[in-house]
Amino acid sequence: MNDNLDKLVKQKNELEKKIQKNELLIKQSKYYESNKERKIRTRKLIQKGALLDKYFDIENLSVDETESLLKVFADYVKNNKP
């Protein structure tokens, strides 16, 4: 009886370790995916900002000035997207 109980306790501990290991793997996987998505988004924003600078020659404008400029063209661009 005591041996059986010891085996069950040992199995329980092993299963708990496996569960913790799998939970850690899931957490790491989620972190990796969110980090990957964040890097993709950041790269996309940088590329779009570079295009904005290139075609509108606005390197010397502040963020607020750039926003004001974009507001002027926003409706036209939204209605005439390629």
N, CA and C of each residue as an Amber inpcrd file, in Angstrom:
protein
   246
   0.8230000  -1.1960000   0.0000000   0.0000000   0.0000000   0.0000000
   0.8680000   1.2610000   0.0000000   1.9050000   1.2490000   0.8390000
   2.7860000   2.3960000   0.9360000   3.5890000   2.5940000  -0.3520000
   4.0100000   1.4900000  -0.9660000   4.7260000   1.5710000  -2.2430000
   3.8420000   2.1630000  -3.3320000   2.5990000   1.7320000  -3.3340000
   1.6470000   2.2250000  -4.3230000   1.4340000   3.7280000  -4.1410000
   1.3180000   4.1600000  -2.9180000   1.1440000   5.5800000  -2.6260000
   2.3810000   6.3730000  -3.0550000   3.5550000   5.8440000  -2.7860000
   4.7970000   6.5010000  -3.1920000   4.8850000   6.6230000  -4.7120000
   4.4760000   5.5750000  -5.4090000   4.4820000   5.6090000  -6.8770000
   3.5280000   6.6770000  -7.3950000   2.3490000   6.7490000  -6.7770000
   1.3660000   7.7430000  -7.2100000   1.8610000   9.1650000  -6.9430000
   2.4920000   9.3640000  -5.8080000   3.0370000  10.6850000  -5.4870000
   4.1440000  11.0430000  -6.4770000   4.9730000  10.0780000  -6.7840000
   6.0560000  10.2970000  -7.7490000   5.4920000  10.6300000  -9.1280000
   4.4630000   9.8920000  -9.5590000   3.8260000  10.1570000 -10.8530000
   3.2060000  11.5510000 -10.8600000   2.5680000  11.9040000  -9.7580000
   1.9470000  13.2250000  -9.6500000   3.0100000  14.3130000  -9.7970000
   4.1150000  14.1560000  -9.1050000   5.1950000  15.1420000  -9.1830000
   5.7710000  15.2390000 -10.5910000   5.9410000  14.1060000 -11.2410000
   6.4460000  14.0970000 -12.6180000   5.4760000  14.7900000 -13.5630000
   4.1860000  14.5250000 -13.3800000   3.1810000  15.1690000 -14.2280000
   3.1390000  16.6770000 -13.9830000   3.2810000  17.0800000 -12.7360000
   3.3060000  18.5120000 -12.4350000   4.5150000  19.1820000 -13.0810000
   5.6480000  18.5090000 -13.0800000   6.8410000  19.0440000 -13.7370000
   6.6270000  19.1660000 -15.2410000   5.9840000  18.1500000 -15.8350000
   5.6940000  18.1990000 -17.2710000   4.7420000  19.3450000 -17.5900000
   3.7460000  19.5240000 -16.7270000   2.7850000  20.6090000 -16.9310000
   3.5020000  21.9540000 -16.8650000   4.3500000  22.1350000 -15.8670000
   5.1080000  23.3840000 -15.7410000   6.0040000  23.6130000 -16.9520000
   6.6350000  22.5510000 -17.4110000   7.5100000  22.6590000 -18.5790000
   6.7070000  23.0730000 -19.8090000   5.5430000  22.4410000 -20.0060000
   4.7060000  22.7720000 -21.1580000   4.1470000  24.1870000 -21.0550000
   3.7790000  24.6070000 -19.8450000   3.2890000  25.9710000 -19.6600000
   4.3860000  26.9830000 -19.9910000   5.6080000  26.6750000 -19.6000000
   6.7330000  27.5480000 -19.9230000   6.9600000  27.6080000 -21.4310000
   6.8570000  26.4690000 -22.0970000   7.0200000  26.4400000 -23.5570000
   5.9380000  27.2630000 -24.2440000   4.7120000  27.1610000 -23.7560000
   3.6060000  27.9410000 -24.3240000   3.8600000  29.4290000 -24.1160000
   4.2790000  29.7880000 -22.9100000   4.5580000  31.1900000 -22.6020000
   5.6850000  31.7240000 -23.4850000   6.7390000  30.9370000 -23.6590000
   7.8550000  31.3520000 -24.5150000   7.4120000  31.4930000 -25.9650000
   6.5700000  30.5790000 -26.4080000   6.0800000  30.6260000 -27.7820000
   5.2400000  31.8800000 -28.0120000   4.3630000  32.1980000 -27.0580000
   3.5430000  33.4030000 -27.1770000   4.4170000  34.6470000 -27.1890000
   5.4400000  34.6700000 -26.3310000   6.3550000  35.8120000 -26.2900000
   7.0840000  35.9480000 -27.6250000   7.5540000  34.8320000 -28.1670000
   8.2700000  34.8480000 -29.4400000   7.3670000  35.3820000 -30.5510000
   6.1270000  34.9110000 -30.5840000   5.2010000  35.3510000 -31.6320000
   4.8760000  36.8300000 -31.5040000   4.5970000  37.2950000 -30.2860000
   4.2720000  38.7110000 -30.1150000   5.4840000  39.5830000 -30.4280000
   6.6620000  39.1210000 -30.0730000   7.8890000  39.8490000 -30.3840000
   8.1060000  39.9070000 -31.8950000   7.8410000  38.7950000 -32.5600000
   7.9820000  38.7280000 -34.0200000   6.9960000  39.6880000 -34.6930000
   5.7420000  39.6900000 -34.2240000   4.7290000  40.5850000 -34.7920000
   5.0830000  42.0460000 -34.5430000   5.6070000  42.3390000 -33.3560000
   6.0030000  43.7020000 -33.0250000   7.1310000  44.1710000 -33.9330000
   8.1020000  43.2980000 -34.2010000   9.2140000  43.6590000 -35.0860000
   8.7240000  43.9090000 -36.5070000   7.7860000  43.0930000 -36.9730000
   7.2270000  43.2770000 -38.3140000   6.5040000  44.6140000 -38.3970000
   5.7050000  44.9230000 -37.3650000   4.9640000  46.1880000 -37.3420000
   5.9320000  47.3690000 -37.2980000   6.9590000  47.2790000 -36.4770000
   7.9420000  48.3560000 -36.3650000   8.6340000  48.6000000 -37.7000000
   9.0250000  47.5290000 -38.3640000   9.6920000  47.6580000 -39.6700000
   8.7670000  48.3290000 -40.6840000   7.5000000  47.9230000 -40.6700000
   6.5140000  48.4910000 -41.5880000   6.3380000  49.9950000 -41.3250000
   6.2640000  50.3790000 -40.0510000   6.1110000  51.7930000 -39.7120000
   7.3320000  52.6070000 -40.1400000   8.5030000  52.0420000 -39.9560000
   9.7310000  52.7340000 -40.3690000   9.7590000  52.9160000 -41.8830000
   9.3770000  51.8790000 -42.6170000   9.3630000  51.9720000 -44.0790000
   8.3590000  53.0240000 -44.5450000   7.1800000  53.0410000 -43.9310000
   6.1690000  54.0280000 -44.3240000   6.6300000  55.4440000 -43.9910000
   7.2670000  55.6050000 -42.8430000   7.7970000  56.9180000 -42.4790000
   8.8580000  57.3820000 -43.4610000   9.7050000  56.4660000 -43.9000000
  10.7420000  56.8060000 -44.8750000  10.1180000  57.2240000 -46.2020000
   9.0700000  56.5340000 -46.6140000   8.3820000  56.9110000 -47.8570000
   7.7210000  58.2790000 -47.7190000   7.1560000  58.5390000 -46.5650000
   6.5400000  59.8370000 -46.3080000   7.5880000  60.9450000 -46.4170000
   8.7390000  60.7330000 -45.8070000   9.8310000  61.7090000 -45.9030000
  10.2900000  61.8880000 -47.3470000  10.3870000  60.7870000 -48.0630000
  10.8990000  60.8270000 -49.4330000   9.9670000  61.6020000 -50.3640000
   8.6780000  61.2910000 -50.3360000   7.7630000  61.8660000 -51.3150000
   7.1980000  63.2250000 -50.9190000   7.1760000  63.5340000 -49.6340000
   6.6400000  64.8220000 -49.2050000   7.7300000  65.7880000 -48.7400000
   8.9720000  65.3300000 -48.7130000  10.1050000  66.1690000 -48.3220000
   9.8010000  66.8990000 -47.0080000   9.5160000  66.1140000 -45.9780000
   9.0980000  66.6880000 -44.6960000  10.0480000  66.3290000 -43.5590000
  11.2860000  66.0780000 -43.8710000  12.2490000  65.6700000 -42.8470000
  12.3940000  66.7020000 -41.7370000  12.1850000  67.9790000 -42.0570000
  12.3790000  69.0280000 -41.0620000  11.0960000  69.3850000 -40.3030000
   9.9760000  68.7230000 -40.5790000   8.7290000  68.9980000 -39.8640000
   8.6670000  68.1920000 -38.5710000   8.0010000  68.7640000 -37.5710000
   7.7970000  68.0320000 -36.3180000   6.6830000  67.0030000 -36.5140000
   6.4740000  66.1920000 -35.5080000   5.4160000  65.1800000 -35.5800000
   4.0560000  65.8590000 -35.7000000   3.8340000  66.9120000 -34.9250000
   2.5520000  67.6230000 -34.9910000   2.3410000  68.2780000 -36.3520000
   3.3970000  68.8500000 -36.9060000   3.2950000  69.4720000 -38.2280000
   3.0260000  68.4200000 -39.3020000   3.6560000  67.2740000 -39.1620000
   3.4250000  66.1780000 -40.1100000   1.9790000  65.7120000 -40.0290000
   1.4620000  65.6100000 -38.8210000   0.0640000  65.1970000 -38.6550000
  -0.8780000  66.2120000 -39.2930000  -0.6140000  67.4800000 -39.1070000
  -1.4490000  68.5210000 -39.7180000  -1.4240000  68.4180000 -41.2410000
  -0.2460000  68.1820000 -41.7890000  -0.1150000  68.0220000 -43.2400000
  -0.9260000  66.8230000 -43.7260000  -0.8230000  65.7220000 -43.0130000
  -1.5410000  64.5110000 -43.4200000  -3.0540000  64.6780000 -43.3060000
  -3.5010000  65.4310000 -42.3290000  -4.9410000  65.6790000 -42.1850000
  -5.4960000  66.4060000 -43.4050000  -4.6820000  67.2820000 -43.9890000
  -5.1110000  68.0260000 -45.1760000  -5.4210000  67.0710000 -46.3250000
  -4.6030000  66.0270000 -46.4700000  -4.7420000  65.1030000 -47.5940000
  -5.5190000  63.8290000 -47.2580000  -5.8910000  63.6290000 -46.0120000
  -6.4660000  62.3580000 -45.5580000  -7.7220000  61.9580000 -46.3270000
  -8.6840000  62.8470000 -46.4450000  -9.9340000  62.4900000 -47.1260000
  -9.6990000  62.1460000 -48.5900000  -8.8550000  62.9170000 -49.2530000
  -8.5680000  62.6460000 -50.6580000  -7.9230000  61.2720000 -50.8190000
  -6.9510000  60.9830000 -49.9890000  -6.2370000  59.7040000 -50.0870000
  -7.1730000  58.5440000 -49.7800000  -8.0060000  58.6780000 -48.7580000
  -8.9450000  57.6040000 -48.3960000  -9.9130000  57.3050000 -49.5360000
 -10.3370000  58.3350000 -50.2290000 -11.3110000  58.1520000 -51.3070000
 -10.6840000  57.7220000 -52.6260000  -9.3740000  57.8510000 -52.7640000
  -8.7090000  57.5350000 -54.0300000  -7.5610000  56.5520000 -53.8670000
  -7.7150000  55.5930000 -52.9790000  -6.6620000  54.5880000 -52.7810000
  -6.4880000  53.7640000 -54.0440000  -5.2340000  53.3940000 -54.3580000
  -5.0060000  52.5800000 -55.5640000  -5.5350000  51.1660000 -55.3940000
